């Protein structure tokens, strides 16, 4: 079955003023949609791949048939990353609670200290990519970033973990409103993090 673009889980203006409606519309309706189309074009060349879930498809990306490996890495990664990204945002944001809040305090010292380190990973990613908070094999929280549409599930990624939070730092994610001011976008983005969803990911990853 072909992969499909799900609608945004909220109206395109729901994340304003942190992320404007026009950016969300282009980001979801053009960029994310193109990853889905290009992924489907790639897997259509290998019917056995069409049976796999998206996660199974991108996890062992280095073992994919060579003629579609890069296309699946970029577009399968793009589809997974954006689907995950939409879900970890919502209007109103909030703060982490419970086991996740305790784990953040234990690992990073405080929520503010965590935000500073995560922000550095996001702002410091050269060119296009993503910053991640994930749970490693040791069940500890870790922060990392990946280039392009790679993610920490992929066996080719420098950092291996189960993602629980991410931010897209491609210019298409912020340029209309923030131009070159990536740090301002990252700072504003904290106000729309859906910590309830991040806590769900954390509970599953442990
Ligand atoms: Mn994007």
Tab-separated table of C-alpha atoms and ligand atoms in Angstrom:
chain	number	residue	atom	x	y	z
A	1	UNK	CA	0.000	0.000	0.000
A	2	UNK	CA	1.245	3.436	-0.815
A	3	UNK	CA	2.301	5.761	1.973
A	4	UNK	CA	-0.100	8.600	2.648
A	5	UNK	CA	0.091	12.168	3.907
A	6	UNK	CA	-2.104	12.515	6.992
A	7	UNK	CA	-3.761	15.875	7.642
A	8	UNK	CA	-2.158	18.139	10.246
A	9	UNK	CA	-3.515	17.255	13.712
A	10	UNK	CA	-4.585	20.910	14.199
A	11	UNK	CA	-5.504	23.926	12.020
A	12	UNK	CA	-2.557	25.482	10.158
A	13	UNK	CA	-2.780	28.643	12.286
A	14	UNK	CA	-2.894	26.767	15.613
A	15	UNK	CA	0.788	27.283	16.389
A	16	UNK	CA	0.825	31.043	15.821
A	17	UNK	CA	2.650	33.186	16.700
A	18	UNK	CA	5.532	30.697	17.122
A	19	UNK	CA	4.943	29.197	13.652
A	20	UNK	CA	2.764	31.087	11.165
A	21	UNK	CA	-0.040	29.481	9.158
A	22	UNK	CA	1.566	30.077	5.759
A	23	UNK	CA	4.755	28.297	6.851
A	24	UNK	CA	2.712	25.366	8.167
A	25	UNK	CA	0.664	25.158	4.949
A	26	UNK	CA	3.721	25.095	2.683
A	27	UNK	CA	5.698	22.872	5.030
A	28	UNK	CA	2.969	20.246	5.289
A	29	UNK	CA	1.156	20.632	1.970
A	30	UNK	CA	4.230	21.020	-0.265
A	31	UNK	CA	7.409	19.816	1.460
A	32	UNK	CA	5.996	16.899	3.446
A	33	UNK	CA	3.700	15.965	0.557
A	34	UNK	CA	6.685	15.813	-1.798
A	35	UNK	CA	8.547	13.425	0.513
A	36	UNK	CA	5.537	11.102	0.478
A	37	UNK	CA	5.216	11.231	-3.321
A	38	UNK	CA	8.921	10.636	-3.854
A	39	UNK	CA	8.965	7.801	-1.305
A	40	UNK	CA	6.093	6.079	-3.099
A	41	UNK	CA	7.875	6.474	-6.436
A	42	UNK	CA	10.977	4.839	-4.953
A	43	UNK	CA	9.303	1.846	-3.292
A	44	UNK	CA	7.181	1.223	-6.398
A	45	UNK	CA	10.381	-0.065	-8.010
A	46	UNK	CA	10.652	-2.801	-5.359
A	47	UNK	CA	7.221	-4.268	-4.494
A	48	UNK	CA	8.691	-6.143	-1.486
A	49	UNK	CA	9.430	-2.766	0.136
A	50	UNK	CA	5.825	-1.622	-0.158
A	51	UNK	CA	4.832	-4.239	2.421
A	52	UNK	CA	7.083	-2.798	5.111
A	53	UNK	CA	6.013	-0.280	7.727
A	54	UNK	CA	7.680	3.114	7.405
A	55	UNK	CA	9.833	2.436	10.480
A	56	UNK	CA	10.982	-0.946	9.203
A	57	UNK	CA	11.740	0.615	5.836
A	58	UNK	CA	14.059	3.314	7.196
A	59	UNK	CA	15.609	1.445	10.152
A	60	UNK	CA	18.011	-0.708	8.089
A	61	UNK	CA	18.445	1.855	5.365
A	62	UNK	CA	21.975	0.696	4.508
A	63	UNK	CA	20.593	-2.732	3.486
A	64	UNK	CA	18.055	-1.371	1.005
A	65	UNK	CA	18.483	-2.024	-2.739
A	66	UNK	CA	21.148	0.351	-3.968
A	67	UNK	CA	19.053	1.963	-6.689
A	68	UNK	CA	16.501	3.311	-4.191
A	69	UNK	CA	18.640	3.581	-1.027
A	70	UNK	CA	19.245	7.318	-1.152
A	71	UNK	CA	15.685	8.091	-2.225
A	72	UNK	CA	14.243	6.055	0.665
A	73	UNK	CA	16.740	7.523	3.137
A	74	UNK	CA	15.826	11.098	2.154
A	75	UNK	CA	12.107	10.733	1.488
A	76	UNK	CA	11.263	7.937	3.935
A	77	UNK	CA	13.188	9.897	6.549
A	78	UNK	CA	11.384	13.048	5.482
A	79	UNK	CA	7.990	11.353	5.818
A	80	UNK	CA	8.774	9.837	9.232
A	81	UNK	CA	10.403	12.973	10.651
A	82	UNK	CA	7.603	15.331	9.628
A	83	UNK	CA	4.831	12.998	10.787
A	84	UNK	CA	6.572	12.806	14.174
A	85	UNK	CA	7.237	16.569	14.258
A	86	UNK	CA	3.562	17.550	13.707
A	87	UNK	CA	2.539	15.314	16.593
A	88	UNK	CA	4.930	16.703	19.173
A	89	UNK	CA	3.505	20.211	18.756
A	90	UNK	CA	0.181	21.715	19.797
A	91	UNK	CA	-1.355	25.071	20.621
A	92	UNK	CA	-0.515	26.140	24.127
A	93	UNK	CA	2.464	23.925	24.848
A	94	UNK	CA	3.128	23.493	28.550
A	95	UNK	CA	5.820	21.820	30.604
A	96	UNK	CA	7.001	18.234	31.083
A	97	UNK	CA	5.635	16.451	34.140
A	98	UNK	CA	5.998	13.118	35.922
A	99	UNK	CA	8.693	10.616	34.978
A	100	UNK	CA	9.921	12.676	32.025
A	101	UNK	CA	10.328	15.850	34.089
A	102	UNK	CA	12.247	13.845	36.690
A	103	UNK	CA	14.469	12.253	34.025
A	104	UNK	CA	15.235	15.661	32.468
A	105	UNK	CA	16.175	17.076	35.874
A	106	UNK	CA	18.312	14.034	36.691
A	107	UNK	CA	20.150	14.041	33.356
A	108	UNK	CA	20.511	17.753	32.602
A	109	UNK	CA	20.073	19.453	35.992
A	110	UNK	CA	16.935	21.424	35.114
A	111	UNK	CA	14.440	22.070	32.321
A	112	UNK	CA	16.246	25.312	31.468
A	113	UNK	CA	19.603	23.543	31.283
A	114	UNK	CA	18.052	20.905	29.000
A	115	UNK	CA	16.549	23.606	26.754
A	116	UNK	CA	19.930	25.285	26.450
A	117	UNK	CA	21.682	22.071	25.370
A	118	UNK	CA	18.885	21.044	22.993
A	119	UNK	CA	18.834	24.577	21.565
A	120	UNK	CA	22.576	24.389	20.937
A	121	UNK	CA	22.110	21.125	19.021
A	122	UNK	CA	19.324	22.736	16.955
A	123	UNK	CA	21.018	26.061	16.262
A	124	UNK	CA	24.429	24.440	15.788
A	125	UNK	CA	23.325	21.919	13.155
A	126	UNK	CA	25.146	23.149	10.045
A	127	UNK	CA	22.847	23.435	7.030
A	128	UNK	CA	19.633	21.404	7.047
A	129	UNK	CA	18.628	18.830	9.627
A	130	UNK	CA	16.987	18.027	12.918
A	131	UNK	CA	17.706	18.084	16.652
A	132	UNK	CA	16.476	15.200	18.796
A	133	UNK	CA	15.788	14.188	22.343
A	134	UNK	CA	15.778	10.415	22.526
A	135	UNK	CA	16.095	7.393	24.772
A	136	UNK	CA	19.249	5.344	24.212
A	137	UNK	CA	19.757	1.596	24.550
A	138	UNK	CA	20.814	2.275	28.165
A	139	UNK	CA	17.362	3.892	28.670
A	140	UNK	CA	19.006	7.254	29.385
A	141	UNK	CA	17.938	10.506	27.709
A	142	UNK	CA	20.260	11.850	25.031
A	143	UNK	CA	20.388	14.920	22.788
A	144	UNK	CA	21.749	14.814	19.259
A	145	UNK	CA	21.231	16.190	15.778
A	146	UNK	CA	21.141	14.633	12.320
A	147	UNK	CA	21.741	16.123	8.852
A	148	UNK	CA	19.214	16.276	6.013
A	149	UNK	CA	16.298	13.864	6.647
A	150	UNK	CA	18.286	11.324	8.667
A	151	UNK	CA	16.985	10.345	12.107
A	152	UNK	CA	18.286	8.358	15.090
A	153	UNK	CA	16.270	5.254	14.129
A	154	UNK	CA	18.401	4.792	11.002
A	155	UNK	CA	21.328	2.417	11.191
A	156	UNK	CA	23.406	5.012	9.329
A	157	UNK	CA	22.893	7.731	11.963
A	158	UNK	CA	25.753	8.847	14.199
A	159	UNK	CA	23.391	8.854	17.186
A	160	UNK	CA	21.220	5.789	17.770
A	161	UNK	CA	18.182	6.228	19.996
A	162	UNK	CA	14.390	6.158	20.111
A	163	UNK	CA	13.218	9.727	19.398
A	164	UNK	CA	10.761	11.343	21.802
A	165	UNK	CA	11.072	15.013	20.720
A	166	UNK	CA	12.397	16.778	17.642
A	167	UNK	CA	12.653	20.129	15.911
A	168	UNK	CA	13.000	20.669	12.184
A	169	UNK	CA	15.757	23.221	11.530
A	170	UNK	CA	15.598	23.207	7.735
A	171	UNK	CA	15.189	26.790	6.517
A	172	UNK	CA	11.773	25.850	5.055
A	173	UNK	CA	10.583	25.376	8.666
A	174	UNK	CA	11.119	29.006	9.660
A	175	UNK	CA	12.423	31.242	6.874
A	176	UNK	CA	9.171	33.084	5.976
A	177	UNK	CA	8.793	34.439	9.503
A	178	UNK	CA	12.314	34.356	10.927
A	179	UNK	CA	14.542	34.598	7.810
A	180	UNK	CA	18.071	33.726	9.018
A	181	UNK	CA	17.212	33.939	12.733
A	182	UNK	CA	17.111	30.227	13.518
A	183	UNK	CA	17.792	30.853	17.206
A	184	UNK	CA	14.632	32.991	17.480
A	185	UNK	CA	12.562	30.224	15.852
A	186	UNK	CA	13.964	27.629	18.259
A	187	UNK	CA	13.302	29.889	21.260
A	188	UNK	CA	9.689	30.503	20.178
A	189	UNK	CA	9.113	26.820	19.351
A	190	UNK	CA	9.309	25.786	23.006
A	191	UNK	CA	5.897	27.446	23.502
A	192	UNK	CA	4.212	24.892	21.216
A	193	UNK	CA	5.845	21.643	22.378
A	194	UNK	CA	3.181	19.018	23.122
A	195	UNK	CA	4.752	17.614	26.302
A	196	UNK	CA	1.859	15.188	26.800
A	197	UNK	CA	2.810	13.501	23.526
A	198	UNK	CA	6.531	13.599	24.398
A	199	UNK	CA	5.722	11.899	27.715
A	200	UNK	CA	3.818	9.175	25.823
A	201	UNK	CA	6.853	8.589	23.598
A	202	UNK	CA	9.083	8.504	26.668
A	203	UNK	CA	6.909	5.921	28.446
A	204	UNK	CA	6.942	3.661	25.361
A	205	UNK	CA	10.675	4.064	24.757
A	206	UNK	CA	11.532	2.956	28.282
B	1	LIG	MN1	10.697	20.186	7.124
